[in-house]
mmCIF file of C-alpha atoms and ligand atoms in Angstrom:
data_model
loop_
_atom_site.group_PDB
_atom_site.id
_atom_site.type_symbol
_atom_site.label_atom_id
_atom_site.label_comp_id
_atom_site.label_asym_id
_atom_site.label_seq_id
_atom_site.Cartn_x
_atom_site.Cartn_y
_atom_site.Cartn_z
ATOM 1 C CA MET A 133 -35.976 71.354 -231.869
ATOM 2 C CA ILE A 134 -33.008 70.022 -233.900
ATOM 3 C CA ARG A 135 -33.231 69.662 -237.700
ATOM 4 C CA PHE A 136 -30.498 68.467 -240.003
ATOM 5 C CA ASP A 137 -31.285 69.434 -243.502
ATOM 6 C CA ARG A 138 -29.159 67.378 -246.013
ATOM 7 C CA ALA A 139 -26.093 67.974 -243.686
ATOM 8 C CA THR A 140 -22.907 66.836 -245.426
ATOM 9 C CA LYS A 141 -19.295 66.692 -244.192
ATOM 10 C CA ARG A 142 -16.261 65.651 -246.293
ATOM 11 C CA TYR A 143 -12.687 65.095 -245.170
ATOM 12 C CA GLY A 144 -9.994 64.811 -247.769
ATOM 13 C CA GLY A 145 -12.508 63.861 -250.559
ATOM 14 C CA ARG A 146 -14.215 61.265 -248.414
ATOM 15 C CA THR A 147 -17.815 61.925 -247.555
ATOM 16 C CA VAL A 148 -18.279 61.064 -243.848
ATOM 17 C CA VAL A 149 -21.731 62.455 -243.290
ATOM 18 C CA ASP A 150 -23.764 62.249 -246.564
ATOM 19 C CA ALA A 151 -26.824 64.432 -246.939
ATOM 20 C CA VAL A 152 -28.443 63.486 -243.682
ATOM 21 C CA SER A 153 -31.891 64.878 -242.945
ATOM 22 C CA LEU A 154 -33.323 64.279 -239.528
ATOM 23 C CA GLU A 155 -35.633 65.991 -237.152
ATOM 24 C CA VAL A 156 -35.597 65.554 -233.395
ATOM 25 C CA ARG A 157 -38.767 66.897 -231.724
ATOM 26 C CA ALA A 158 -38.612 68.960 -228.573
ATOM 27 C CA GLY A 159 -38.540 66.767 -225.447
ATOM 28 C CA HIS A 160 -37.584 63.558 -227.351
ATOM 29 C CA LEU A 161 -34.563 61.426 -226.702
ATOM 30 C CA CYS A 162 -33.105 60.440 -230.024
ATOM 31 C CA VAL A 163 -30.366 57.792 -230.110
ATOM 32 C CA LEU A 164 -27.969 57.866 -233.047
ATOM 33 C CA LEU A 165 -26.885 54.211 -233.495
ATOM 34 C CA GLY A 166 -24.251 52.891 -235.759
ATOM 35 C CA GLU A 167 -20.828 51.175 -235.916
ATOM 36 C CA SER A 168 -17.663 52.956 -235.226
ATOM 37 C CA GLY A 169 -16.813 55.394 -238.011
ATOM 38 C CA SER A 170 -20.290 55.638 -239.367
ATOM 39 C CA GLY A 171 -20.342 59.418 -238.811
ATOM 40 C CA LYS A 172 -22.355 59.743 -235.648
ATOM 41 C CA SER A 173 -20.006 62.100 -233.721
ATOM 42 C CA THR A 174 -19.503 64.249 -236.808
ATOM 43 C CA LEU A 175 -23.251 64.589 -237.331
ATOM 44 C CA MET A 176 -23.762 65.465 -233.620
ATOM 45 C CA ARG A 177 -20.905 67.982 -233.527
ATOM 46 C CA MET A 178 -22.614 70.002 -236.286
ATOM 47 C CA VAL A 179 -25.240 71.051 -233.763
ATOM 48 C CA ASN A 180 -22.893 72.987 -231.501
ATOM 49 C CA ARG A 181 -20.575 73.995 -234.454
ATOM 50 C CA MET A 182 -17.577 71.888 -233.425
ATOM 51 C CA VAL A 183 -17.985 70.718 -237.027
ATOM 52 C CA GLU A 184 -19.190 72.965 -239.829
ATOM 53 C CA PRO A 185 -21.147 71.283 -242.616
ATOM 54 C CA ASP A 186 -19.774 71.438 -246.208
ATOM 55 C CA ALA A 187 -23.325 71.372 -247.537
ATOM 56 C CA GLY A 188 -26.835 71.474 -246.011
ATOM 57 C CA ARG A 189 -27.623 73.036 -242.673
ATOM 58 C CA VAL A 190 -28.537 72.463 -239.079
ATOM 59 C CA MET A 191 -31.519 74.224 -237.416
ATOM 60 C CA LEU A 192 -31.812 74.553 -233.670
ATOM 61 C CA GLY A 193 -35.247 75.710 -232.344
ATOM 62 C CA GLY A 194 -35.969 77.104 -235.929
ATOM 63 C CA ARG A 195 -32.673 79.084 -236.320
ATOM 64 C CA ASP A 196 -29.788 78.008 -238.520
ATOM 65 C CA VAL A 197 -26.870 77.487 -236.166
ATOM 66 C CA ALA A 198 -24.499 78.949 -238.719
ATOM 67 C CA GLY A 199 -25.971 82.313 -237.857
ATOM 68 C CA VAL A 200 -25.280 82.031 -233.992
ATOM 69 C CA GLY A 201 -21.804 82.621 -232.448
ATOM 70 C CA PRO A 202 -20.311 79.374 -231.207
ATOM 71 C CA GLU A 203 -20.014 80.457 -227.638
ATOM 72 C CA GLN A 204 -23.582 81.807 -227.348
ATOM 73 C CA LEU A 205 -24.759 78.701 -229.077
ATOM 74 C CA ARG A 206 -22.957 76.372 -226.643
ATOM 75 C CA HIS A 207 -24.388 78.015 -223.656
ATOM 76 C CA GLY A 208 -27.815 76.768 -224.795
ATOM 77 C CA ILE A 209 -26.523 73.223 -225.469
ATOM 78 C CA GLY A 210 -25.202 70.726 -222.833
ATOM 79 C CA TYR A 211 -22.397 68.421 -224.129
ATOM 80 C CA VAL A 212 -21.408 65.237 -222.372
ATOM 81 C CA ILE A 213 -18.646 62.915 -223.752
ATOM 82 C CA GLN A 214 -16.960 59.698 -222.528
ATOM 83 C CA SER A 215 -13.880 61.472 -220.989
ATOM 84 C CA VAL A 216 -15.761 63.771 -218.634
ATOM 85 C CA GLY A 217 -13.048 66.470 -218.694
ATOM 86 C CA LEU A 218 -13.566 67.916 -215.116
ATOM 87 C CA PHE A 219 -11.066 70.480 -214.074
ATOM 88 C CA PRO A 220 -8.843 68.542 -211.749
ATOM 89 C CA HIS A 221 -7.959 71.341 -209.375
ATOM 90 C CA TRP A 222 -11.539 72.571 -208.952
ATOM 91 C CA ARG A 223 -14.024 71.166 -206.480
ATOM 92 C CA VAL A 224 -17.193 69.404 -207.792
ATOM 93 C CA ALA A 225 -19.306 72.472 -206.997
ATOM 94 C CA ASP A 226 -16.950 74.761 -208.938
ATOM 95 C CA ASN A 227 -16.855 72.380 -211.886
ATOM 96 C CA ILE A 228 -20.655 72.296 -212.043
ATOM 97 C CA ALA A 229 -20.884 76.042 -211.710
ATOM 98 C CA THR A 230 -18.674 76.848 -214.697
ATOM 99 C CA VAL A 231 -21.324 78.045 -217.085
ATOM 100 C CA PRO A 232 -23.670 79.734 -214.591
ATOM 101 C CA ARG A 233 -20.600 81.854 -213.458
ATOM 102 C CA LEU A 234 -19.608 82.729 -217.009
ATOM 103 C CA LEU A 235 -23.329 83.812 -217.385
ATOM 104 C CA GLY A 236 -22.876 86.013 -214.236
ATOM 105 C CA TRP A 237 -25.299 84.351 -211.917
ATOM 106 C CA GLU A 238 -25.265 85.582 -208.336
ATOM 107 C CA THR A 239 -23.501 83.359 -205.743
ATOM 108 C CA ALA A 240 -26.557 82.278 -203.868
ATOM 109 C CA ARG A 241 -28.326 81.212 -207.104
ATOM 110 C CA VAL A 242 -25.225 79.202 -208.173
ATOM 111 C CA SER A 243 -25.031 77.279 -204.894
ATOM 112 C CA ALA A 244 -28.670 76.482 -204.892
ATOM 113 C CA ARG A 245 -28.379 75.353 -208.420
ATOM 114 C CA VAL A 246 -25.331 73.141 -207.693
ATOM 115 C CA ASP A 247 -27.075 71.406 -204.877
ATOM 116 C CA ALA A 248 -30.307 70.938 -206.866
ATOM 117 C CA LEU A 249 -28.251 69.250 -209.751
ATOM 118 C CA LEU A 250 -26.353 67.055 -207.406
ATOM 119 C CA GLU A 251 -29.714 65.807 -206.099
ATOM 120 C CA LEU A 252 -30.955 65.395 -209.669
ATOM 121 C CA VAL A 253 -28.031 63.166 -210.648
ATOM 122 C CA GLY A 254 -28.341 61.093 -207.389
ATOM 123 C CA LEU A 255 -25.302 62.388 -205.396
ATOM 124 C CA PRO A 256 -26.018 63.824 -201.904
ATOM 125 C CA PRO A 257 -24.797 67.462 -202.173
ATOM 126 C CA GLU A 258 -23.334 67.651 -198.550
ATOM 127 C CA GLU A 259 -21.122 64.664 -199.359
ATOM 128 C CA PHE A 260 -20.027 65.656 -202.892
ATOM 129 C CA ARG A 261 -19.937 69.415 -203.326
ATOM 130 C CA SER A 262 -16.511 69.843 -201.811
ATOM 131 C CA ARG A 263 -14.832 66.780 -203.399
ATOM 132 C CA TYR A 264 -12.062 66.970 -205.998
ATOM 133 C CA PRO A 265 -12.432 65.004 -209.301
ATOM 134 C CA HIS A 266 -9.729 62.440 -208.197
ATOM 135 C CA GLU A 267 -12.005 61.499 -205.241
ATOM 136 C CA LEU A 268 -14.795 60.321 -207.550
ATOM 137 C CA SER A 269 -15.435 56.930 -209.133
ATOM 138 C CA GLY A 270 -15.902 56.749 -212.898
ATOM 139 C CA GLY A 271 -19.674 56.518 -212.558
ATOM 140 C CA GLN A 272 -19.703 59.538 -210.063
ATOM 141 C CA ALA A 273 -17.562 61.569 -212.347
ATOM 142 C CA GLN A 274 -19.847 60.924 -215.192
ATOM 143 C CA ARG A 275 -22.847 62.054 -213.062
ATOM 144 C CA ILE A 276 -21.002 65.301 -212.355
ATOM 145 C CA GLY A 277 -20.346 65.737 -216.110
ATOM 146 C CA LEU A 278 -24.101 65.403 -216.604
ATOM 147 C CA ALA A 279 -24.828 67.902 -213.757
ATOM 148 C CA ARG A 280 -22.378 70.353 -215.363
ATOM 149 C CA ALA A 281 -23.937 70.007 -218.798
ATOM 150 C CA LEU A 282 -27.308 70.799 -217.272
ATOM 151 C CA ALA A 283 -26.140 73.660 -215.070
ATOM 152 C CA ALA A 284 -27.403 76.601 -217.079
ATOM 153 C CA ASP A 285 -30.651 74.688 -217.898
ATOM 154 C CA PRO A 286 -30.017 74.383 -221.660
ATOM 155 C CA PRO A 287 -33.031 73.029 -223.705
ATOM 156 C CA VAL A 288 -30.840 70.584 -225.606
ATOM 157 C CA LEU A 289 -28.255 67.970 -224.463
ATOM 158 C CA LEU A 290 -25.756 66.279 -226.709
ATOM 159 C CA MET A 291 -24.240 63.031 -225.310
ATOM 160 C CA ASP A 292 -21.530 61.268 -227.213
ATOM 161 C CA GLU A 293 -21.024 57.731 -225.903
ATOM 162 C CA PRO A 294 -20.989 59.058 -222.329
ATOM 163 C CA PHE A 295 -21.280 55.736 -220.541
ATOM 164 C CA SER A 296 -19.019 53.604 -222.925
ATOM 165 C CA ALA A 297 -16.084 53.364 -220.530
ATOM 166 C CA LEU A 298 -18.013 52.312 -217.461
ATOM 167 C CA ASP A 299 -18.398 48.910 -216.051
ATOM 168 C CA PRO A 300 -21.763 47.185 -216.990
ATOM 169 C CA GLY A 301 -23.464 47.551 -213.633
ATOM 170 C CA ILE A 302 -22.498 51.154 -213.109
ATOM 171 C CA ARG A 303 -23.397 51.843 -216.755
ATOM 172 C CA ARG A 304 -26.912 50.476 -216.177
ATOM 173 C CA GLY A 305 -27.279 52.745 -213.221
ATOM 174 C CA LEU A 306 -26.314 55.831 -215.270
ATOM 175 C CA GLN A 307 -28.807 54.691 -218.020
ATOM 176 C CA THR A 308 -31.574 54.491 -215.572
ATOM 177 C CA ALA A 309 -30.619 57.791 -214.090
ATOM 178 C CA LEU A 310 -30.617 59.470 -217.522
ATOM 179 C CA ARG A 311 -34.123 58.168 -218.247
ATOM 180 C CA ARG A 312 -35.384 59.464 -215.089
ATOM 181 C CA ILE A 313 -33.720 62.864 -215.605
ATOM 182 C CA HIS A 314 -35.045 62.951 -219.085
ATOM 183 C CA GLY A 315 -38.569 62.378 -217.772
ATOM 184 C CA GLU A 316 -38.226 65.019 -215.003
ATOM 185 C CA THR A 317 -36.597 67.794 -217.228
ATOM 186 C CA GLY A 318 -38.177 67.310 -220.567
ATOM 187 C CA LYS A 319 -34.786 68.056 -222.260
ATOM 188 C CA THR A 320 -34.270 67.245 -225.984
ATOM 189 C CA ILE A 321 -31.497 64.827 -226.115
ATOM 190 C CA LEU A 322 -29.307 63.506 -228.973
ATOM 191 C CA PHE A 323 -27.488 60.490 -227.694
ATOM 192 C CA VAL A 324 -24.656 58.687 -229.561
ATOM 193 C CA THR A 325 -23.993 54.999 -228.940
ATOM 194 C CA HIS A 326 -22.805 51.837 -230.849
ATOM 195 C CA ASP A 327 -24.503 49.649 -228.199
ATOM 196 C CA VAL A 328 -27.759 48.247 -229.212
ATOM 197 C CA GLU A 329 -29.020 47.369 -225.677
ATOM 198 C CA GLU A 330 -28.216 50.870 -224.555
ATOM 199 C CA ALA A 331 -30.006 52.289 -227.510
ATOM 200 C CA LEU A 332 -33.172 50.350 -226.894
ATOM 201 C CA LEU A 333 -33.244 51.173 -223.208
ATOM 202 C CA LEU A 334 -33.007 54.874 -223.821
ATOM 203 C CA ALA A 335 -34.548 55.771 -227.229
ATOM 204 C CA ASP A 336 -37.882 57.525 -227.813
ATOM 205 C CA GLU A 337 -36.576 57.433 -231.439
ATOM 206 C CA LEU A 338 -33.708 55.594 -233.098
ATOM 207 C CA ALA A 339 -31.664 56.982 -236.025
ATOM 208 C CA VAL A 340 -29.290 54.377 -237.476
ATOM 209 C CA MET A 341 -26.253 55.457 -239.510
ATOM 210 C CA GLN A 342 -23.976 53.501 -241.777
ATOM 211 C CA ASP A 343 -21.150 54.958 -243.826
ATOM 212 C CA GLY A 344 -22.283 58.477 -243.284
ATOM 213 C CA ARG A 345 -25.898 57.853 -244.254
ATOM 214 C CA LEU A 346 -29.044 57.698 -242.248
ATOM 215 C CA VAL A 347 -30.440 54.290 -242.940
ATOM 216 C CA ALA A 348 -33.423 54.008 -240.591
ATOM 217 C CA HIS A 349 -35.312 56.428 -238.396
ATOM 218 C CA GLY A 350 -38.304 55.947 -236.213
ATOM 219 C CA THR A 351 -39.509 54.508 -232.835
ATOM 220 C CA PRO A 352 -37.617 51.397 -231.879
ATOM 221 C CA ALA A 353 -40.675 49.371 -232.726
ATOM 222 C CA GLU A 354 -40.708 50.863 -236.166
ATOM 223 C CA VAL A 355 -36.989 50.402 -236.825
ATOM 224 C CA LEU A 356 -36.988 46.802 -235.638
ATOM 225 C CA GLY A 357 -40.211 46.066 -237.556
ATOM 226 C CA ARG A 358 -40.582 43.187 -240.016
ATOM 227 C CA ASP A 359 -39.359 45.257 -242.908
ATOM 228 C CA ALA A 360 -36.004 46.114 -241.108
ATOM 229 C CA GLY A 361 -33.184 46.521 -243.716
ATOM 230 C CA PRO A 362 -29.844 44.756 -243.787
ATOM 231 C CA VAL A 363 -27.954 47.375 -241.689
ATOM 232 C CA VAL A 364 -30.417 47.120 -238.866
ATOM 233 C CA ARG A 365 -30.405 43.278 -239.108
ATOM 234 C CA ARG A 366 -26.678 43.177 -238.873
ATOM 235 C CA LEU A 367 -26.481 45.597 -235.957
ATOM 236 C CA PHE A 368 -29.066 43.891 -233.916
ATOM 237 C CA GLY A 369 -28.017 40.432 -235.070
ATOM 238 C CA ASP A 370 -30.248 38.300 -237.343
ATOM 239 C CA ALA A 371 -30.710 35.680 -234.664
ATOM 240 C CA THR A 372 -31.705 38.238 -231.972
ATOM 241 C CA LEU A 373 -33.646 40.774 -233.879
ATOM 242 C CA ALA A 374 -36.971 39.145 -233.003
ATOM 243 C CA PHE A 375 -35.980 39.006 -229.364
ATOM 244 C CA HIS A 376 -34.991 42.795 -229.468
ATOM 245 C CA ARG A 377 -38.360 43.421 -231.214
ATOM 246 C CA LEU A 378 -40.318 41.939 -228.339
ATOM 247 C CA GLY A 379 -38.660 44.471 -226.041
ATOM 248 C CA THR A 380 -40.245 47.248 -228.025
ATOM 249 C CA LEU A 381 -43.762 45.900 -227.830
ATOM 250 C CA PRO A 382 -45.990 46.224 -224.709
ATOM 251 C CA ALA A 383 -47.185 42.877 -223.256
ATOM 252 C CA ALA A 384 -50.666 44.266 -222.929
ATOM 253 C CA SER A 385 -50.824 44.617 -226.724
ATOM 254 C CA ALA A 386 -50.703 40.801 -227.302
ATOM 255 C CA ALA A 387 -52.842 39.709 -224.323
ATOM 256 C CA ARG A 388 -56.212 37.917 -224.812
ATOM 257 C CA PRO A 389 -58.965 40.008 -223.215
ATOM 258 C CA GLY A 390 -61.062 38.395 -220.445
ATOM 259 C CA PRO A 391 -60.439 37.129 -216.963
ATOM 260 C CA ALA A 392 -56.804 37.129 -216.039
ATOM 261 C CA ASP A 393 -55.577 33.458 -216.123
ATOM 262 C CA GLY A 394 -52.213 32.007 -215.039
ATOM 263 C CA THR A 395 -49.549 33.200 -212.662
ATOM 264 C CA PRO A 396 -47.848 35.352 -211.712
ATOM 265 C CA ALA A 397 -49.008 38.876 -212.643
ATOM 266 C CA LEU A 398 -47.021 41.041 -214.854
ATOM 267 C CA PRO A 399 -46.674 44.699 -214.224
ATOM 268 C CA PRO A 400 -48.946 46.753 -216.591
ATOM 269 C CA ASP A 401 -46.078 48.414 -218.449
ATOM 270 C CA ALA A 402 -44.071 45.281 -219.044
ATOM 271 C CA THR A 403 -42.874 44.359 -222.531
ATOM 272 C CA LEU A 404 -43.194 41.112 -224.403
ATOM 273 C CA LYS A 405 -39.567 40.421 -223.863
ATOM 274 C CA GLN A 406 -39.984 40.813 -220.066
ATOM 275 C CA ALA A 407 -43.057 38.553 -220.338
ATOM 276 C CA LEU A 408 -41.123 35.842 -222.298
ATOM 277 C CA MET A 409 -38.210 35.959 -219.794
ATOM 278 C CA LEU A 410 -40.725 35.620 -216.954
ATOM 279 C CA MET A 411 -42.225 32.516 -218.652
ATOM 280 C CA LEU A 412 -38.877 30.961 -219.054
ATOM 281 C CA GLU A 413 -37.993 31.643 -215.550
ATOM 282 C CA GLN A 414 -41.354 30.360 -214.147
ATOM 283 C CA GLY A 415 -41.662 27.480 -216.558
ATOM 284 C CA THR A 416 -45.171 28.565 -217.642
ATOM 285 C CA ASP A 417 -46.738 29.274 -220.944
ATOM 286 C CA ARG A 418 -49.293 31.838 -219.707
ATOM 287 C CA LEU A 419 -49.216 34.975 -217.700
ATOM 288 C CA ALA A 420 -51.891 37.008 -215.946
ATOM 289 C CA LEU A 421 -52.205 40.651 -217.082
ATOM 290 C CA PRO A 422 -54.594 43.316 -215.819
ATOM 291 C CA GLY A 423 -57.639 42.611 -217.963
ATOM 292 C CA GLY A 424 -56.414 39.499 -219.792
ATOM 293 C CA THR A 425 -54.079 36.621 -220.183
ATOM 294 C CA LEU A 426 -50.904 36.381 -222.292
ATOM 295 C CA HIS A 427 -50.191 33.117 -224.031
ATOM 296 C CA LEU A 428 -46.722 31.984 -225.272
ATOM 297 C CA ALA A 429 -48.169 31.432 -228.670
ATOM 298 C CA ASP A 430 -49.074 35.056 -228.928
ATOM 299 C CA ILE A 431 -45.573 36.153 -228.080
ATOM 300 C CA LEU A 432 -44.267 33.939 -230.825
ATOM 301 C CA ALA A 433 -46.631 35.415 -233.327
ATOM 302 C CA ALA A 434 -45.649 38.951 -232.340
ATOM 303 C CA ALA A 435 -41.928 38.060 -232.636
HETATM 304 P P1 ADP B 49 -18.513 57.687 -235.210
HETATM 305 O O1 ADP B 49 -18.703 58.766 -234.197
HETATM 306 O O2 ADP B 49 -19.658 57.100 -235.854
HETATM 307 O O3 ADP B 49 -17.453 56.578 -234.765
HETATM 308 P P2 ADP B 49 -17.012 59.742 -236.559
HETATM 309 O O4 ADP B 49 -18.101 60.741 -236.946
HETATM 310 O O5 ADP B 49 -16.158 60.008 -235.537
HETATM 311 O O6 ADP B 49 -17.696 58.326 -236.473
HETATM 312 O O7 ADP B 49 -16.087 59.628 -237.879
HETATM 313 C C1 ADP B 49 -16.590 59.304 -239.137
HETATM 314 C C2 ADP B 49 -15.432 59.200 -240.133
HETATM 315 O O8 ADP B 49 -14.921 60.410 -240.411
HETATM 316 C C3 ADP B 49 -14.306 58.305 -239.660
HETATM 317 O O9 ADP B 49 -13.843 57.514 -240.792
HETATM 318 C C4 ADP B 49 -13.403 59.198 -239.124
HETATM 319 O O10 ADP B 49 -12.103 58.704 -239.325
HETATM 320 C C5 ADP B 49 -13.559 60.501 -240.119
HETATM 321 N N1 ADP B 49 -13.166 61.702 -239.410
HETATM 322 C C6 ADP B 49 -13.722 62.162 -238.389
HETATM 323 N N2 ADP B 49 -13.284 63.421 -237.994
HETATM 324 C C7 ADP B 49 -12.242 63.600 -238.900
HETATM 325 C C8 ADP B 49 -11.299 64.728 -239.105
HETATM 326 N N3 ADP B 49 -11.251 65.702 -238.239
HETATM 327 N N4 ADP B 49 -10.442 64.619 -240.018
HETATM 328 C C9 ADP B 49 -10.483 63.467 -240.814
HETATM 329 N N5 ADP B 49 -11.279 62.493 -240.751
HETATM 330 C C10 ADP B 49 -12.230 62.658 -239.751
HETATM 331 MG MG1 MG B 50 -17.991 58.845 -232.214
#
């Protein structure tokens, strides 16, 4: 769906995105992870032509974006950033309806879409559609920003550190909502963050950037595997890399088959990290899984 082909950007003689080649498959959520200044936003903005590459190209659904007018291009790409940028004098419904109205949708279709989107982002329509932006909390405003980005049903969403300004609890709620919405809508999402916990929670695939270069790309389990390079080790922390790695592995993968022994039972989709945390909490070294038993020694071996 999105393909960067040796995409390159230079500012004043400095190469800030350096020949990045990366493919994001339709329906995947790809997280671009890297320290501040590593070139994540610049790379992402090449997709909707807010940044034009100096060399290389960006393909969207098989077409070079350079051949599509920026306005037309952006109608097919939702864009969500940290400062939501809602129009302050417009009600929530009008903010969400911006693009559908530009596209000439009929009034009834627009209102139905607004209500469906409010439901999707977890805000009751009758309570929120007539509010003004100053009557929203930060988390609610960010949910409206997401609804607005999804309004014309674009196949692709670009999200640039959208939750970075929110309190941890609110942020976790938005992350969980995004995962659900991604599952329900099947959008292709490119998501920028510098937060490793957020990256691991959201990513189908992780693309790690450093100094304008793509230094690792794959599933979280692949990127955090035993051959993780120095940049990945530094980002995730040498001491905590193994712990993060457990979060990418299903508990069932390390269980010994046979009758379930030990208590309490783990949910079938639990990760080894959740299993280890449950063992610490319960003071036990074995857990029952459907179809087997998980021993502490097996978790240590997997880490
Ligand atoms: P990230 O999103 O990973 O924090 P950015 O893509 O925003 O990084 O920036 C990468 C580098 O490019 C930074 O050093 C930044 O200062 C520089 N940069 C970004 N945009 C511009 C610009 N318009 N002019 C000059 N330098 C820029
Ligand atoms: Mg950025």
